[in-house]
Each structure stands twice: as C-alpha cells, then as structure tokens.
Amino acid sequence: MGSNGLPPEPGTREHTLDELRRRMASVPGRGASVAAHIPREQPLRRDLLPVPAPLADLLPDGGLPKGSVVAYSGAHSLLTGLLASVTAGGGHAAVVGLPRLGLLAAAEMGAQLSRLAVVPDPGPDPAEVAAVLLDGLDLVVLGLHGLAVPPARCRVLAARARNRGTTLVVAGGEWTNPALRLDTRVAGYDGLGPGRGRLRSVCLDVRVSAKAGPPRQGRMDLCARAGRTEWLARENVTRPTEVTALREAVS
C-alpha cells in the first residue's frame, strides 16, 4: 500500500517494489522460508553457492559463501558464469542494473533462464531494488555504474544479505568492507588472426582478495564447443602474474 493507504499507481517506484516483493514471496523453496532468518549473533554460514570450476580453485572456501557480499570489477564474462552456475544448480538469481549482460551467453554456459530475474533499469536507487530481491533469491548481482554506496548503507545491506542467506555481488562501484573482491580482466583471445578468423576461446586473468590471507590469482579459458561454453583452468597461482596480452574488460 502507498503512504496514502491506496495501492501504488502502476509505473511508480512503489508499484515496482511491491511487484518485486510479491514475486519474491512466490519463489519456490525461498519465499516460504525467508521468515526463518539467521540470528544476527550467529556466525556467517559456510554454505556455498556453486561457481565455475576454475574459480572454485581460487576461492578460499571453494565457492561463494551464502550471505556474503562480493565486490566485483572487470569483465562481465565471469559474472555471467556465476549466474549460470547458480541457476543450473537449482538456485534462483537476479541481475539489477546491467542491461548489457548477455542472456544468450548465460544460456550457453548452462543457465536456466526461468530461474533468473532481470531488472535492466532499476531507477535512481538500484541498491533499494537489490535489497528487495535479497528476500527471496540465492544470488543478486547489482550493477552500480560507478556509484559509491555510503558505508552505513553497506552495513545495512550486508546484514540483510547475511540474515537472508543471499549472496550479493556488487559490480562497477564502491562498496565498503566486502567479504571478497574479484577482479577479472581479458588476458587474450584464441582463434582470431590479423583481422579475420573465428573466436574459439577467451583467456581471463582473475584475482581474488579475501579479508584474510594473500590474494590469489589465476588464469582460465572460456571456450566455445558445439554451441556450449565451457570453463577450463589454465594456471592458478597465489602471486601476481605478468599479463602481456589484452587487458580490456569485456563490456
């Protein structure tokens, strides 16, 4: 209901948020259980979300901890891989504020698009839309487009994600004190000659920084095979590697 006691008008921000809340309540396996929140004093659960296999080798726990916040920067390819891994494993996910994220690429990685909600234009406050989605999903990817989220609000959203057991990945902005930081850069391509050829694979350079321990860095290939896209580990190291090929982020 709106502040005047009447239903919000269609097309308004309040109507959009109400509609998202109704959809979250109907998500199978999550909508009926969100009332059973994790107590604030309880430590973060070590339940993990599935990730592409080469990334699992770099993460401290072998997956993304449920209820955590991950700050992400760089190529969108790995974001798509996270969404594919979660939805292919039976989870539900959402993308907020990233209209150029490729759904076809996600499907070729094995994503179940019926389990993926997309909010390409969340309006002036994408964090508020993400906060609503935290109530009913396993993974929420939030594009900030360079926005800096105030530290106090970061703490509120992090507590909400923890209590709901939902992983929040924030991309392209500033976030205070995330549990993990992921940075992904394109390190090279295979299959393209001078001005011609068919792209067969993309090599990604991935760096993982946790609150404890040294950063981990490794390379992985994103390969196209018979209409499918596969993730293959190239090399994983715990020290920075020299990248001599392209360093441009995939848009």
mmCIF file of N, CA and C in Angstrom, residues 177-250:
data_model
loop_
_atom_site.group_PDB
_atom_site.id
_atom_site.type_symbol
_atom_site.label_atom_id
_atom_site.label_comp_id
_atom_site.label_asym_id
_atom_site.label_seq_id
_atom_site.Cartn_x
_atom_site.Cartn_y
_atom_site.Cartn_z
ATOM 1 N N ASN A 177 34.119 -2.700 2.791
ATOM 2 C CA ASN A 177 34.327 -3.915 3.576
ATOM 3 C C ASN A 177 33.583 -5.142 3.050
ATOM 4 N N PRO A 178 33.733 -5.506 1.774
ATOM 5 C CA PRO A 178 33.124 -6.754 1.291
ATOM 6 C C PRO A 178 33.881 -7.964 1.824
ATOM 7 N N ALA A 179 33.231 -9.113 1.800
ATOM 8 C CA ALA A 179 33.899 -10.338 2.245
ATOM 9 C C ALA A 179 34.971 -10.771 1.257
ATOM 10 N N LEU A 180 34.714 -10.541 -0.036
ATOM 11 C CA LEU A 180 35.647 -10.905 -1.097
ATOM 12 C C LEU A 180 35.681 -9.802 -2.138
ATOM 13 N N ARG A 181 36.807 -9.709 -2.833
ATOM 14 C CA ARG A 181 36.912 -8.861 -4.007
ATOM 15 C C ARG A 181 37.376 -9.720 -5.177
ATOM 16 N N LEU A 182 36.648 -9.635 -6.289
ATOM 17 C CA LEU A 182 37.006 -10.347 -7.515
ATOM 18 C C LEU A 182 37.287 -9.337 -8.607
ATOM 19 N N ASP A 183 38.412 -9.503 -9.279
ATOM 20 C CA ASP A 183 38.743 -8.649 -10.409
ATOM 21 C C ASP A 183 39.080 -9.537 -11.592
ATOM 22 N N THR A 184 38.424 -9.312 -12.727
ATOM 23 C CA THR A 184 38.597 -10.149 -13.905
ATOM 24 C C THR A 184 38.965 -9.294 -15.102
ATOM 25 N N ARG A 185 40.035 -9.672 -15.789
ATOM 26 C CA ARG A 185 40.483 -8.967 -16.987
ATOM 27 C C ARG A 185 40.692 -9.955 -18.116
ATOM 28 N N VAL A 186 40.441 -9.499 -19.347
ATOM 29 C CA VAL A 186 40.727 -10.330 -20.514
ATOM 30 C C VAL A 186 42.225 -10.321 -20.757
ATOM 31 N N ALA A 187 42.823 -11.521 -20.799
ATOM 32 C CA ALA A 187 44.267 -11.641 -20.996
ATOM 33 C C ALA A 187 44.623 -12.015 -22.426
ATOM 34 N N GLY A 188 43.654 -12.402 -23.240
ATOM 35 C CA GLY A 188 43.948 -12.747 -24.620
ATOM 36 C C GLY A 188 42.830 -13.524 -25.267
ATOM 37 N N TYR A 189 42.950 -13.700 -26.577
ATOM 38 C CA TYR A 189 41.960 -14.423 -27.363
ATOM 39 C C TYR A 189 42.657 -15.495 -28.188
ATOM 40 N N ASP A 190 41.924 -16.539 -28.541
ATOM 41 C CA ASP A 190 42.457 -17.586 -29.403
ATOM 42 C C ASP A 190 41.509 -17.787 -30.585
ATOM 43 N N GLY A 191 42.082 -17.878 -31.787
ATOM 44 C CA GLY A 191 41.283 -18.139 -32.969
ATOM 45 C C GLY A 191 41.192 -16.976 -33.923
ATOM 46 N N LEU A 192 41.509 -15.760 -33.461
ATOM 47 C CA LEU A 192 41.441 -14.589 -34.319
ATOM 48 C C LEU A 192 42.810 -14.294 -34.910
ATOM 49 N N GLY A 193 42.868 -14.235 -36.241
ATOM 50 C CA GLY A 193 44.090 -13.844 -36.914
ATOM 51 C C GLY A 193 44.103 -12.346 -37.123
ATOM 52 N N PRO A 194 45.000 -11.844 -38.007
ATOM 53 C CA PRO A 194 45.029 -10.403 -38.276
ATOM 54 C C PRO A 194 43.804 -9.954 -39.064
ATOM 55 N N GLY A 195 42.755 -9.587 -38.321
ATOM 56 C CA GLY A 195 41.564 -9.059 -38.952
ATOM 57 C C GLY A 195 40.548 -10.090 -39.379
ATOM 58 N N ARG A 196 40.775 -11.363 -39.102
ATOM 59 C CA ARG A 196 39.819 -12.382 -39.528
ATOM 60 C C ARG A 196 39.933 -13.610 -38.629
ATOM 61 N N GLY A 197 39.002 -14.548 -38.789
ATOM 62 C CA GLY A 197 39.037 -15.781 -38.006
ATOM 63 C C GLY A 197 37.818 -15.908 -37.125
ATOM 64 N N ARG A 198 37.682 -17.070 -36.493
ATOM 65 C CA ARG A 198 36.555 -17.343 -35.601
ATOM 66 C C ARG A 198 37.078 -17.460 -34.166
ATOM 67 N N LEU A 199 36.460 -16.703 -33.274
ATOM 68 C CA LEU A 199 36.883 -16.711 -31.879
ATOM 69 C C LEU A 199 36.582 -18.069 -31.251
ATOM 70 N N ARG A 200 37.618 -18.742 -30.755
ATOM 71 C CA ARG A 200 37.434 -20.055 -30.134
ATOM 72 C C ARG A 200 37.459 -20.002 -28.613
ATOM 73 N N SER A 201 38.243 -19.089 -28.058
ATOM 74 C CA SER A 201 38.309 -19.011 -26.601
ATOM 75 C C SER A 201 38.796 -17.634 -26.165
ATOM 76 N N VAL A 202 38.462 -17.306 -24.926
ATOM 77 C CA VAL A 202 38.909 -16.071 -24.284
ATOM 78 C C VAL A 202 39.643 -16.458 -23.010
ATOM 79 N N CYS A 203 40.811 -15.897 -22.830
ATOM 80 C CA CYS A 203 41.585 -16.164 -21.609
ATOM 81 C C CYS A 203 41.341 -15.034 -20.617
ATOM 82 N N LEU A 204 40.957 -15.399 -19.396
ATOM 83 C CA LEU A 204 40.673 -14.421 -18.348
ATOM 84 C C LEU A 204 41.701 -14.518 -17.238
ATOM 85 N N ASP A 205 42.132 -13.377 -16.774
ATOM 86 C CA ASP A 205 43.032 -13.279 -15.632
ATOM 87 C C ASP A 205 42.187 -12.856 -14.435
ATOM 88 N N VAL A 206 42.112 -13.688 -13.400
ATOM 89 C CA VAL A 206 41.207 -13.463 -12.262
ATOM 90 C C VAL A 206 42.019 -13.324 -10.978
ATOM 91 N N ARG A 207 41.690 -12.318 -10.216
ATOM 92 C CA ARG A 207 42.342 -12.075 -8.929
ATOM 93 C C ARG A 207 41.292 -12.093 -7.830
ATOM 94 N N VAL A 208 41.538 -12.844 -6.779
ATOM 95 C CA VAL A 208 40.623 -12.982 -5.645
ATOM 96 C C VAL A 208 41.312 -12.457 -4.393
ATOM 97 N N SER A 209 40.690 -11.505 -3.723
ATOM 98 C CA SER A 209 41.231 -10.953 -2.479
ATOM 99 C C SER A 209 40.211 -11.156 -1.372
ATOM 100 N N ALA A 210 40.621 -11.853 -0.326
ATOM 101 C CA ALA A 210 39.774 -12.072 0.842
ATOM 102 C C ALA A 210 40.285 -11.213 1.997
ATOM 103 N N LYS A 211 39.511 -11.176 3.078
ATOM 104 C CA LYS A 211 39.926 -10.370 4.225
ATOM 105 C C LYS A 211 41.177 -10.942 4.888
ATOM 106 N N ALA A 212 41.340 -12.252 4.806
ATOM 107 C CA ALA A 212 42.495 -12.907 5.415
ATOM 108 C C ALA A 212 43.272 -13.653 4.337
ATOM 109 N N GLY A 213 44.580 -13.661 4.460
ATOM 110 C CA GLY A 213 45.413 -14.393 3.528
ATOM 111 C C GLY A 213 45.800 -13.557 2.319
ATOM 112 N N PRO A 214 46.829 -13.999 1.595
ATOM 113 C CA PRO A 214 47.292 -13.250 0.422
ATOM 114 C C PRO A 214 46.307 -13.395 -0.737
ATOM 115 N N PRO A 215 46.310 -12.447 -1.658
ATOM 116 C CA PRO A 215 45.457 -12.579 -2.847
ATOM 117 C C PRO A 215 45.847 -13.812 -3.660
ATOM 118 N N ARG A 216 44.885 -14.363 -4.353
ATOM 119 C CA ARG A 216 45.120 -15.483 -5.246
ATOM 120 C C ARG A 216 44.813 -15.035 -6.669
ATOM 121 N N GLN A 217 45.616 -15.492 -7.588
ATOM 122 C CA GLN A 217 45.424 -15.100 -8.970
ATOM 123 C C GLN A 217 45.617 -16.292 -9.888
ATOM 124 N N GLY A 218 44.817 -16.358 -10.921
ATOM 125 C CA GLY A 218 44.932 -17.462 -11.863
ATOM 126 C C GLY A 218 44.334 -17.097 -13.197
ATOM 127 N N ARG A 219 44.548 -17.967 -14.159
ATOM 128 C CA ARG A 219 44.004 -17.765 -15.499
ATOM 129 C C ARG A 219 43.078 -18.918 -15.853
ATOM 130 N N MET A 220 42.051 -18.570 -16.609
ATOM 131 C CA MET A 220 41.099 -19.583 -17.050
ATOM 132 C C MET A 220 40.637 -19.253 -18.460
ATOM 133 N N ASP A 221 40.276 -20.282 -19.197
ATOM 134 C CA ASP A 221 39.807 -20.120 -20.568
ATOM 135 C C ASP A 221 38.304 -20.327 -20.645
ATOM 136 N N LEU A 222 37.660 -19.489 -21.398
ATOM 137 C CA LEU A 222 36.240 -19.599 -21.696
ATOM 138 C C LEU A 222 36.138 -20.075 -23.142
ATOM 139 N N CYS A 223 35.770 -21.344 -23.339
ATOM 140 C CA CYS A 223 35.864 -21.989 -24.649
ATOM 141 C C CYS A 223 34.486 -22.317 -25.214
ATOM 142 N N ALA A 224 34.300 -22.047 -26.512
ATOM 143 C CA ALA A 224 33.065 -22.383 -27.208
ATOM 144 C C ALA A 224 33.208 -23.749 -27.858
ATOM 145 N N ARG A 225 32.275 -24.666 -27.507
ATOM 146 C CA ARG A 225 32.321 -26.015 -28.049
ATOM 147 C C ARG A 225 30.912 -26.506 -28.351
ATOM 148 N N ALA A 226 30.623 -26.682 -29.650
ATOM 149 C CA ALA A 226 29.345 -27.258 -30.096
ATOM 150 C C ALA A 226 28.139 -26.546 -29.479
ATOM 151 N N GLY A 227 28.158 -25.228 -29.547
ATOM 152 C CA GLY A 227 27.030 -24.463 -29.040
ATOM 153 C C GLY A 227 27.003 -24.274 -27.537
ATOM 154 N N ARG A 228 27.990 -24.780 -26.856
ATOM 155 C CA ARG A 228 28.085 -24.620 -25.403
ATOM 156 C C ARG A 228 29.355 -23.852 -25.065
ATOM 157 N N THR A 229 29.381 -23.262 -23.900
ATOM 158 C CA THR A 229 30.563 -22.545 -23.434
ATOM 159 C C THR A 229 31.062 -23.205 -22.162
ATOM 160 N N GLU A 230 32.336 -23.559 -22.144
ATOM 161 C CA GLU A 230 32.926 -24.279 -21.017
ATOM 162 C C GLU A 230 34.029 -23.449 -20.375
ATOM 163 N N TRP A 231 34.207 -23.682 -19.078
ATOM 164 C CA TRP A 231 35.275 -23.042 -18.314
ATOM 165 C C TRP A 231 36.399 -24.052 -18.100
ATOM 166 N N LEU A 232 37.623 -23.678 -18.436
ATOM 167 C CA LEU A 232 38.779 -24.539 -18.262
ATOM 168 C C LEU A 232 39.887 -23.773 -17.549
ATOM 169 N N ALA A 233 40.517 -24.403 -16.570
ATOM 170 C CA ALA A 233 41.623 -23.775 -15.853
ATOM 171 C C ALA A 233 42.873 -23.804 -16.712
ATOM 172 N N ARG A 234 43.581 -22.702 -16.748
ATOM 173 C CA ARG A 234 44.861 -22.660 -17.454
ATOM 174 C C ARG A 234 46.007 -22.758 -16.464
ATOM 175 N N GLU A 235 46.055 -21.845 -15.520
ATOM 176 C CA GLU A 235 47.046 -21.909 -14.450
ATOM 177 C C GLU A 235 46.519 -21.117 -13.276
ATOM 178 N N ASN A 236 46.732 -21.634 -12.072
ATOM 179 C CA ASN A 236 46.332 -20.949 -10.851
ATOM 180 C C ASN A 236 47.550 -20.750 -9.979
ATOM 181 N N VAL A 237 47.796 -19.523 -9.578
ATOM 182 C CA VAL A 237 48.947 -19.207 -8.742
ATOM 183 C C VAL A 237 48.472 -18.314 -7.614
ATOM 184 N N THR A 238 49.300 -18.145 -6.594
ATOM 185 C CA THR A 238 48.937 -17.302 -5.465
ATOM 186 C C THR A 238 49.717 -16.001 -5.461
ATOM 187 N N ARG A 239 50.404 -15.697 -6.544
ATOM 188 C CA ARG A 239 51.124 -14.443 -6.660
ATOM 189 C C ARG A 239 50.709 -13.793 -7.976
ATOM 190 N N PRO A 240 50.888 -12.478 -8.101
ATOM 191 C CA PRO A 240 50.508 -11.817 -9.345
ATOM 192 C C PRO A 240 51.272 -12.386 -10.528
ATOM 193 N N THR A 241 50.606 -12.507 -11.672
ATOM 194 C CA THR A 241 51.248 -12.987 -12.887
ATOM 195 C C THR A 241 51.352 -11.849 -13.879
ATOM 196 N N GLU A 242 52.349 -11.933 -14.757
ATOM 197 C CA GLU A 242 52.538 -10.902 -15.764
ATOM 198 C C GLU A 242 51.590 -11.158 -16.922
ATOM 199 N N VAL A 243 50.808 -10.178 -17.246
ATOM 200 C CA VAL A 243 49.867 -10.303 -18.356
ATOM 201 C C VAL A 243 50.395 -9.449 -19.495
ATOM 202 N N THR A 244 50.714 -10.099 -20.619
ATOM 203 C CA THR A 244 51.297 -9.366 -21.746
ATOM 204 C C THR A 244 50.311 -9.195 -22.886
ATOM 205 N N ALA A 245 49.142 -9.802 -22.794
ATOM 206 C CA ALA A 245 48.135 -9.671 -23.848
ATOM 207 C C ALA A 245 47.157 -8.571 -23.508
ATOM 208 N N LEU A 246 45.979 -8.619 -24.104
ATOM 209 C CA LEU A 246 44.977 -7.573 -23.896
ATOM 210 C C LEU A 246 44.490 -7.540 -22.469
ATOM 211 N N ARG A 247 44.241 -6.328 -21.946
ATOM 212 C CA ARG A 247 43.750 -6.160 -20.580
ATOM 213 C C ARG A 247 42.412 -5.457 -20.560
ATOM 214 N N GLU A 248 41.731 -5.426 -21.669
ATOM 215 C CA GLU A 248 40.461 -4.711 -21.725
ATOM 216 C C GLU A 248 39.360 -5.560 -21.114
ATOM 217 N N ALA A 249 38.457 -4.929 -20.391
ATOM 218 C CA ALA A 249 37.304 -5.641 -19.816
ATOM 219 C C ALA A 249 36.272 -5.897 -20.913
ATOM 220 N N VAL A 250 35.614 -7.035 -20.822
ATOM 221 C CA VAL A 250 34.512 -7.322 -21.743
ATOM 222 C C VAL A 250 33.336 -6.472 -21.322
#
